[in-house]
Amino acid sequence: MASFVIVTDDGSYSEGDEASFPELSAGKVRLESYRHEGDYVVLHFEDGIDVAIPEFRVHRIVDREQVAR
């Protein structure tokens, strides 16, 4: 189960989703985390790939609090 979902103008991104970045010669990599940087929400994928989305395109972020057991 994903611990976060980011809903944007053109779809949504959930923790664990896979994406390919042929322009970087990267096959499928998993979405691991996100962070806020200025006016952007930055998605961090495996292999050090970051994708910055302008905040105005983000409708909402749903984040499940991580509770240590």
PDB file of N, CA and C in Angstrom:
ATOM      1  N   MET A   1       0.841  -1.173   0.000  1.00  0.00           N
ATOM      2  CA  MET A   1       0.000   0.000   0.000  1.00  0.00           C
ATOM      3  C   MET A   1       0.893   1.246   0.000  1.00  0.00           C
ATOM      4  N   ALA A   2       0.584   2.181  -0.863  1.00  0.00           N
ATOM      5  CA  ALA A   2       1.375   3.412  -0.991  1.00  0.00           C
ATOM      6  C   ALA A   2       1.198   4.291   0.243  1.00  0.00           C
ATOM      7  N   SER A   3       2.275   4.969   0.624  1.00  0.00           N
ATOM      8  CA  SER A   3       2.167   5.882   1.767  1.00  0.00           C
ATOM      9  C   SER A   3       1.880   7.315   1.312  1.00  0.00           C
ATOM     10  N   PHE A   4       1.970   7.581  -0.008  1.00  0.00           N
ATOM     11  CA  PHE A   4       1.593   8.910  -0.497  1.00  0.00           C
ATOM     12  C   PHE A   4       1.082   8.823  -1.935  1.00  0.00           C
ATOM     13  N   VAL A   5       0.212   9.777  -2.270  1.00  0.00           N
ATOM     14  CA  VAL A   5      -0.319   9.942  -3.623  1.00  0.00           C
ATOM     15  C   VAL A   5      -0.329  11.440  -3.914  1.00  0.00           C
ATOM     16  N   ILE A   6       0.191  11.813  -5.070  1.00  0.00           N
ATOM     17  CA  ILE A   6       0.211  13.208  -5.499  1.00  0.00           C
ATOM     18  C   ILE A   6      -0.684  13.309  -6.723  1.00  0.00           C
ATOM     19  N   VAL A   7      -1.746  14.113  -6.624  1.00  0.00           N
ATOM     20  CA  VAL A   7      -2.717  14.264  -7.710  1.00  0.00           C
ATOM     21  C   VAL A   7      -2.427  15.572  -8.439  1.00  0.00           C
ATOM     22  N   THR A   8      -2.214  15.466  -9.760  1.00  0.00           N
ATOM     23  CA  THR A   8      -1.868  16.630 -10.573  1.00  0.00           C
ATOM     24  C   THR A   8      -2.898  16.839 -11.679  1.00  0.00           C
ATOM     25  N   ASP A   9      -2.683  17.868 -12.487  1.00  0.00           N
ATOM     26  CA  ASP A   9      -3.556  18.158 -13.626  1.00  0.00           C
ATOM     27  C   ASP A   9      -3.685  16.973 -14.576  1.00  0.00           C
ATOM     28  N   ASP A  10      -2.608  16.232 -14.747  1.00  0.00           N
ATOM     29  CA  ASP A  10      -2.604  15.171 -15.762  1.00  0.00           C
ATOM     30  C   ASP A  10      -2.518  13.758 -15.191  1.00  0.00           C
ATOM     31  N   GLY A  11      -2.905  13.569 -13.945  1.00  0.00           N
ATOM     32  CA  GLY A  11      -2.906  12.225 -13.374  1.00  0.00           C
ATOM     33  C   GLY A  11      -2.413  12.222 -11.945  1.00  0.00           C
ATOM     34  N   SER A  12      -2.004  11.037 -11.496  1.00  0.00           N
ATOM     35  CA  SER A  12      -1.520  10.932 -10.122  1.00  0.00           C
ATOM     36  C   SER A  12      -0.255  10.094 -10.067  1.00  0.00           C
ATOM     37  N   TYR A  13       0.498  10.303  -8.997  1.00  0.00           N
ATOM     38  CA  TYR A  13       1.752   9.593  -8.761  1.00  0.00           C
ATOM     39  C   TYR A  13       1.676   8.995  -7.364  1.00  0.00           C
ATOM     40  N   SER A  14       1.900   7.694  -7.266  1.00  0.00           N
ATOM     41  CA  SER A  14       1.857   7.008  -5.976  1.00  0.00           C
ATOM     42  C   SER A  14       3.207   6.386  -5.674  1.00  0.00           C
ATOM     43  N   GLU A  15       3.543   6.334  -4.392  1.00  0.00           N
ATOM     44  CA  GLU A  15       4.775   5.664  -3.990  1.00  0.00           C
ATOM     45  C   GLU A  15       4.789   4.260  -4.593  1.00  0.00           C
ATOM     46  N   GLY A  16       5.893   3.876  -5.190  1.00  0.00           N
ATOM     47  CA  GLY A  16       6.033   2.561  -5.791  1.00  0.00           C
ATOM     48  C   GLY A  16       5.691   2.502  -7.268  1.00  0.00           C
ATOM     49  N   ASP A  17       5.037   3.552  -7.799  1.00  0.00           N
ATOM     50  CA  ASP A  17       4.750   3.586  -9.244  1.00  0.00           C
ATOM     51  C   ASP A  17       6.066   3.487 -10.017  1.00  0.00           C
ATOM     52  N   GLU A  18       5.987   2.914 -11.200  1.00  0.00           N
ATOM     53  CA  GLU A  18       7.172   2.814 -12.056  1.00  0.00           C
ATOM     54  C   GLU A  18       7.042   3.750 -13.243  1.00  0.00           C
ATOM     55  N   ALA A  19       8.168   4.303 -13.666  1.00  0.00           N
ATOM     56  CA  ALA A  19       8.198   5.170 -14.840  1.00  0.00           C
ATOM     57  C   ALA A  19       9.501   4.926 -15.574  1.00  0.00           C
ATOM     58  N   SER A  20       9.488   5.178 -16.876  1.00  0.00           N
ATOM     59  CA  SER A  20      10.695   5.072 -17.701  1.00  0.00           C
ATOM     60  C   SER A  20      11.097   6.468 -18.148  1.00  0.00           C
ATOM     61  N   PHE A  21      12.396   6.670 -18.277  1.00  0.00           N
ATOM     62  CA  PHE A  21      12.926   7.956 -18.731  1.00  0.00           C
ATOM     63  C   PHE A  21      13.934   7.690 -19.835  1.00  0.00           C
ATOM     64  N   PRO A  22      13.431   7.429 -21.068  1.00  0.00           N
ATOM     65  CA  PRO A  22      14.327   7.096 -22.175  1.00  0.00           C
ATOM     66  C   PRO A  22      15.323   8.205 -22.486  1.00  0.00           C
ATOM     67  N   GLU A  23      14.941   9.463 -22.208  1.00  0.00           N
ATOM     68  CA  GLU A  23      15.852  10.573 -22.479  1.00  0.00           C
ATOM     69  C   GLU A  23      17.089  10.516 -21.584  1.00  0.00           C
ATOM     70  N   LEU A  24      17.010   9.757 -20.487  1.00  0.00           N
ATOM     71  CA  LEU A  24      18.152   9.558 -19.587  1.00  0.00           C
ATOM     72  C   LEU A  24      18.702   8.135 -19.705  1.00  0.00           C
ATOM     73  N   SER A  25      18.216   7.395 -20.696  1.00  0.00           N
ATOM     74  CA  SER A  25      18.584   5.987 -20.880  1.00  0.00           C
ATOM     75  C   SER A  25      18.288   5.173 -19.623  1.00  0.00           C
ATOM     76  N   ALA A  26      17.184   5.508 -18.964  1.00  0.00           N
ATOM     77  CA  ALA A  26      16.784   4.801 -17.739  1.00  0.00           C
ATOM     78  C   ALA A  26      15.544   3.971 -18.028  1.00  0.00           C
ATOM     79  N   GLY A  27      15.624   2.697 -17.700  1.00  0.00           N
ATOM     80  CA  GLY A  27      14.460   1.818 -17.828  1.00  0.00           C
ATOM     81  C   GLY A  27      13.471   2.143 -16.723  1.00  0.00           C
ATOM     82  N   LYS A  28      12.667   1.178 -16.357  1.00  0.00           N
ATOM     83  CA  LYS A  28      11.667   1.393 -15.314  1.00  0.00           C
ATOM     84  C   LYS A  28      12.337   1.602 -13.958  1.00  0.00           C
ATOM     85  N   VAL A  29      11.959   2.707 -13.312  1.00  0.00           N
ATOM     86  CA  VAL A  29      12.439   3.013 -11.964  1.00  0.00           C
ATOM     87  C   VAL A  29      11.223   3.336 -11.096  1.00  0.00           C
ATOM     88  N   ARG A  30      11.358   3.018  -9.802  1.00  0.00           N
ATOM     89  CA  ARG A  30      10.245   3.205  -8.863  1.00  0.00           C
ATOM     90  C   ARG A  30      10.271   4.582  -8.216  1.00  0.00           C
ATOM     91  N   LEU A  31       9.073   5.117  -7.977  1.00  0.00           N
ATOM     92  CA  LEU A  31       8.935   6.369  -7.244  1.00  0.00           C
ATOM     93  C   LEU A  31       9.125   6.056  -5.761  1.00  0.00           C
ATOM     94  N   GLU A  32      10.110   6.715  -5.145  1.00  0.00           N
ATOM     95  CA  GLU A  32      10.454   6.414  -3.757  1.00  0.00           C
ATOM     96  C   GLU A  32       9.957   7.457  -2.764  1.00  0.00           C
ATOM     97  N   SER A  33      10.017   8.747  -3.127  1.00  0.00           N
ATOM     98  CA  SER A  33       9.641   9.790  -2.172  1.00  0.00           C
ATOM     99  C   SER A  33       9.377  11.090  -2.927  1.00  0.00           C
ATOM    100  N   TYR A  34       9.003  12.105  -2.171  1.00  0.00           N
ATOM    101  CA  TYR A  34       8.822  13.435  -2.745  1.00  0.00           C
ATOM    102  C   TYR A  34       9.260  14.457  -1.705  1.00  0.00           C
ATOM    103  N   ARG A  35       9.472  15.675  -2.181  1.00  0.00           N
ATOM    104  CA  ARG A  35       9.825  16.773  -1.281  1.00  0.00           C
ATOM    105  C   ARG A  35       9.366  18.090  -1.920  1.00  0.00           C
ATOM    106  N   HIS A  36       9.270  19.113  -1.104  1.00  0.00           N
ATOM    107  CA  HIS A  36       8.929  20.449  -1.591  1.00  0.00           C
ATOM    108  C   HIS A  36      10.214  21.236  -1.753  1.00  0.00           C
ATOM    109  N   GLU A  37      10.358  21.904  -2.874  1.00  0.00           N
ATOM    110  CA  GLU A  37      11.514  22.768  -3.138  1.00  0.00           C
ATOM    111  C   GLU A  37      11.003  24.039  -3.794  1.00  0.00           C
ATOM    112  N   GLY A  38      10.906  25.101  -3.014  1.00  0.00           N
ATOM    113  CA  GLY A  38      10.396  26.349  -3.556  1.00  0.00           C
ATOM    114  C   GLY A  38       8.979  26.178  -4.065  1.00  0.00           C
ATOM    115  N   ASP A  39       8.761  26.503  -5.331  1.00  0.00           N
ATOM    116  CA  ASP A  39       7.429  26.392  -5.942  1.00  0.00           C
ATOM    117  C   ASP A  39       7.223  25.075  -6.669  1.00  0.00           C
ATOM    118  N   TYR A  40       7.995  24.048  -6.304  1.00  0.00           N
ATOM    119  CA  TYR A  40       7.926  22.748  -6.969  1.00  0.00           C
ATOM    120  C   TYR A  40       7.732  21.619  -5.963  1.00  0.00           C
ATOM    121  N   VAL A  41       7.077  20.568  -6.433  1.00  0.00           N
ATOM    122  CA  VAL A  41       7.056  19.294  -5.722  1.00  0.00           C
ATOM    123  C   VAL A  41       7.980  18.391  -6.530  1.00  0.00           C
ATOM    124  N   VAL A  42       9.013  17.877  -5.892  1.00  0.00           N
ATOM    125  CA  VAL A  42      10.016  17.075  -6.586  1.00  0.00           C
ATOM    126  C   VAL A  42       9.800  15.608  -6.259  1.00  0.00           C
ATOM    127  N   LEU A  43       9.565  14.814  -7.309  1.00  0.00           N
ATOM    128  CA  LEU A  43       9.399  13.364  -7.152  1.00  0.00           C
ATOM    129  C   LEU A  43      10.768  12.724  -7.268  1.00  0.00           C
ATOM    130  N   HIS A  44      11.103  11.872  -6.311  1.00  0.00           N
ATOM    131  CA  HIS A  44      12.409  11.202  -6.338  1.00  0.00           C
ATOM    132  C   HIS A  44      12.203   9.729  -6.700  1.00  0.00           C
ATOM    133  N   PHE A  45      12.789   9.341  -7.833  1.00  0.00           N
ATOM    134  CA  PHE A  45      12.741   7.966  -8.316  1.00  0.00           C
ATOM    135  C   PHE A  45      14.067   7.273  -8.018  1.00  0.00           C
ATOM    136  N   GLU A  46      14.079   5.948  -8.143  1.00  0.00           N
ATOM    137  CA  GLU A  46      15.316   5.181  -8.001  1.00  0.00           C
ATOM    138  C   GLU A  46      16.363   5.721  -8.966  1.00  0.00           C
ATOM    139  N   ASP A  47      17.590   5.333  -8.751  1.00  0.00           N
ATOM    140  CA  ASP A  47      18.713   5.696  -9.613  1.00  0.00           C
ATOM    141  C   ASP A  47      18.969   7.202  -9.658  1.00  0.00           C
ATOM    142  N   GLY A  48      18.514   7.928  -8.616  1.00  0.00           N
ATOM    143  CA  GLY A  48      18.810   9.352  -8.525  1.00  0.00           C
ATOM    144  C   GLY A  48      18.059  10.236  -9.493  1.00  0.00           C
ATOM    145  N   ILE A  49      16.937   9.778 -10.004  1.00  0.00           N
ATOM    146  CA  ILE A  49      16.159  10.580 -10.959  1.00  0.00           C
ATOM    147  C   ILE A  49      15.124  11.398 -10.206  1.00  0.00           C
ATOM    148  N   ASP A  50      15.149  12.712 -10.402  1.00  0.00           N
ATOM    149  CA  ASP A  50      14.188  13.630  -9.800  1.00  0.00           C
ATOM    150  C   ASP A  50      13.371  14.287 -10.901  1.00  0.00           C
ATOM    151  N   VAL A  51      12.070  14.430 -10.653  1.00  0.00           N
ATOM    152  CA  VAL A  51      11.169  15.109 -11.581  1.00  0.00           C
ATOM    153  C   VAL A  51      10.476  16.221 -10.809  1.00  0.00           C
ATOM    154  N   ALA A  52      10.645  17.465 -11.247  1.00  0.00           N
ATOM    155  CA  ALA A  52      10.055  18.618 -10.574  1.00  0.00           C
ATOM    156  C   ALA A  52       8.732  18.989 -11.244  1.00  0.00           C
ATOM    157  N   ILE A  53       7.686  19.084 -10.430  1.00  0.00           N
ATOM    158  CA  ILE A  53       6.365  19.468 -10.925  1.00  0.00           C
ATOM    159  C   ILE A  53       6.022  20.826 -10.314  1.00  0.00           C
ATOM    160  N   PRO A  54       5.671  21.818 -11.132  1.00  0.00           N
ATOM    161  CA  PRO A  54       5.284  23.110 -10.567  1.00  0.00           C
ATOM    162  C   PRO A  54       4.097  22.936  -9.612  1.00  0.00           C
ATOM    163  N   GLU A  55       4.166  23.592  -8.467  1.00  0.00           N
ATOM    164  CA  GLU A  55       3.129  23.457  -7.446  1.00  0.00           C
ATOM    165  C   GLU A  55       1.737  23.788  -7.969  1.00  0.00           C
ATOM    166  N   PHE A  56       1.626  24.738  -8.906  1.00  0.00           N
ATOM    167  CA  PHE A  56       0.309  25.123  -9.403  1.00  0.00           C
ATOM    168  C   PHE A  56      -0.388  23.977 -10.139  1.00  0.00           C
ATOM    169  N   ARG A  57       0.367  22.962 -10.562  1.00  0.00           N
ATOM    170  CA  ARG A  57      -0.236  21.799 -11.234  1.00  0.00           C
ATOM    171  C   ARG A  57      -0.672  20.722 -10.253  1.00  0.00           C
ATOM    172  N   VAL A  58      -0.294  20.846  -8.986  1.00  0.00           N
ATOM    173  CA  VAL A  58      -0.628  19.836  -7.976  1.00  0.00           C
ATOM    174  C   VAL A  58      -1.958  20.210  -7.332  1.00  0.00           C
ATOM    175  N   HIS A  59      -2.934  19.294  -7.421  1.00  0.00           N
ATOM    176  CA  HIS A  59      -4.247  19.530  -6.823  1.00  0.00           C
ATOM    177  C   HIS A  59      -4.232  19.186  -5.341  1.00  0.00           C
ATOM    178  N   ARG A  60      -3.588  18.060  -5.001  1.00  0.00           N
ATOM    179  CA  ARG A  60      -3.504  17.686  -3.590  1.00  0.00           C
ATOM    180  C   ARG A  60      -2.455  16.604  -3.414  1.00  0.00           C
ATOM    181  N   ILE A  61      -1.978  16.503  -2.173  1.00  0.00           N
ATOM    182  CA  ILE A  61      -1.044  15.453  -1.779  1.00  0.00           C
ATOM    183  C   ILE A  61      -1.683  14.714  -0.608  1.00  0.00           C
ATOM    184  N   VAL A  62      -1.833  13.424  -0.755  1.00  0.00           N
ATOM    185  CA  VAL A  62      -2.369  12.584   0.313  1.00  0.00           C
ATOM    186  C   VAL A  62      -1.194  11.774   0.846  1.00  0.00           C
ATOM    187  N   ASP A  63      -0.895  11.953   2.130  1.00  0.00           N
ATOM    188  CA  ASP A  63       0.288  11.345   2.731  1.00  0.00           C
ATOM    189  C   ASP A  63      -0.097  10.608   3.999  1.00  0.00           C
ATOM    190  N   ARG A  64       0.165   9.324   4.037  1.00  0.00           N
ATOM    191  CA  ARG A  64      -0.125   8.520   5.216  1.00  0.00           C
ATOM    192  C   ARG A  64       1.051   8.640   6.190  1.00  0.00           C
ATOM    193  N   GLU A  65       0.760   9.010   7.403  1.00  0.00           N
ATOM    194  CA  GLU A  65       1.814   9.157   8.412  1.00  0.00           C
ATOM    195  C   GLU A  65       2.457   7.809   8.683  1.00  0.00           C
ATOM    196  N   GLN A  66       3.783   7.798   8.699  1.00  0.00           N
ATOM    197  CA  GLN A  66       4.522   6.571   8.979  1.00  0.00           C
ATOM    198  C   GLN A  66       4.634   6.418  10.497  1.00  0.00           C
ATOM    199  N   VAL A  67       4.087   5.343  11.022  1.00  0.00           N
ATOM    200  CA  VAL A  67       4.106   5.107  12.456  1.00  0.00           C
ATOM    201  C   VAL A  67       5.042   3.941  12.752  1.00  0.00           C
ATOM    202  N   ALA A  68       6.043   4.178  13.596  1.00  0.00           N
ATOM    203  CA  ALA A  68       6.967   3.098  13.981  1.00  0.00           C
ATOM    204  C   ALA A  68       6.244   2.140  14.914  1.00  0.00           C
ATOM    205  N   ARG A  69       6.473   0.861  14.702  1.00  0.00           N
ATOM    206  CA  ARG A  69       5.841  -0.145  15.569  1.00  0.00           C
ATOM    207  C   ARG A  69       6.865  -0.832  16.404  1.00  0.00           C
TER     208      ARG A  69
END
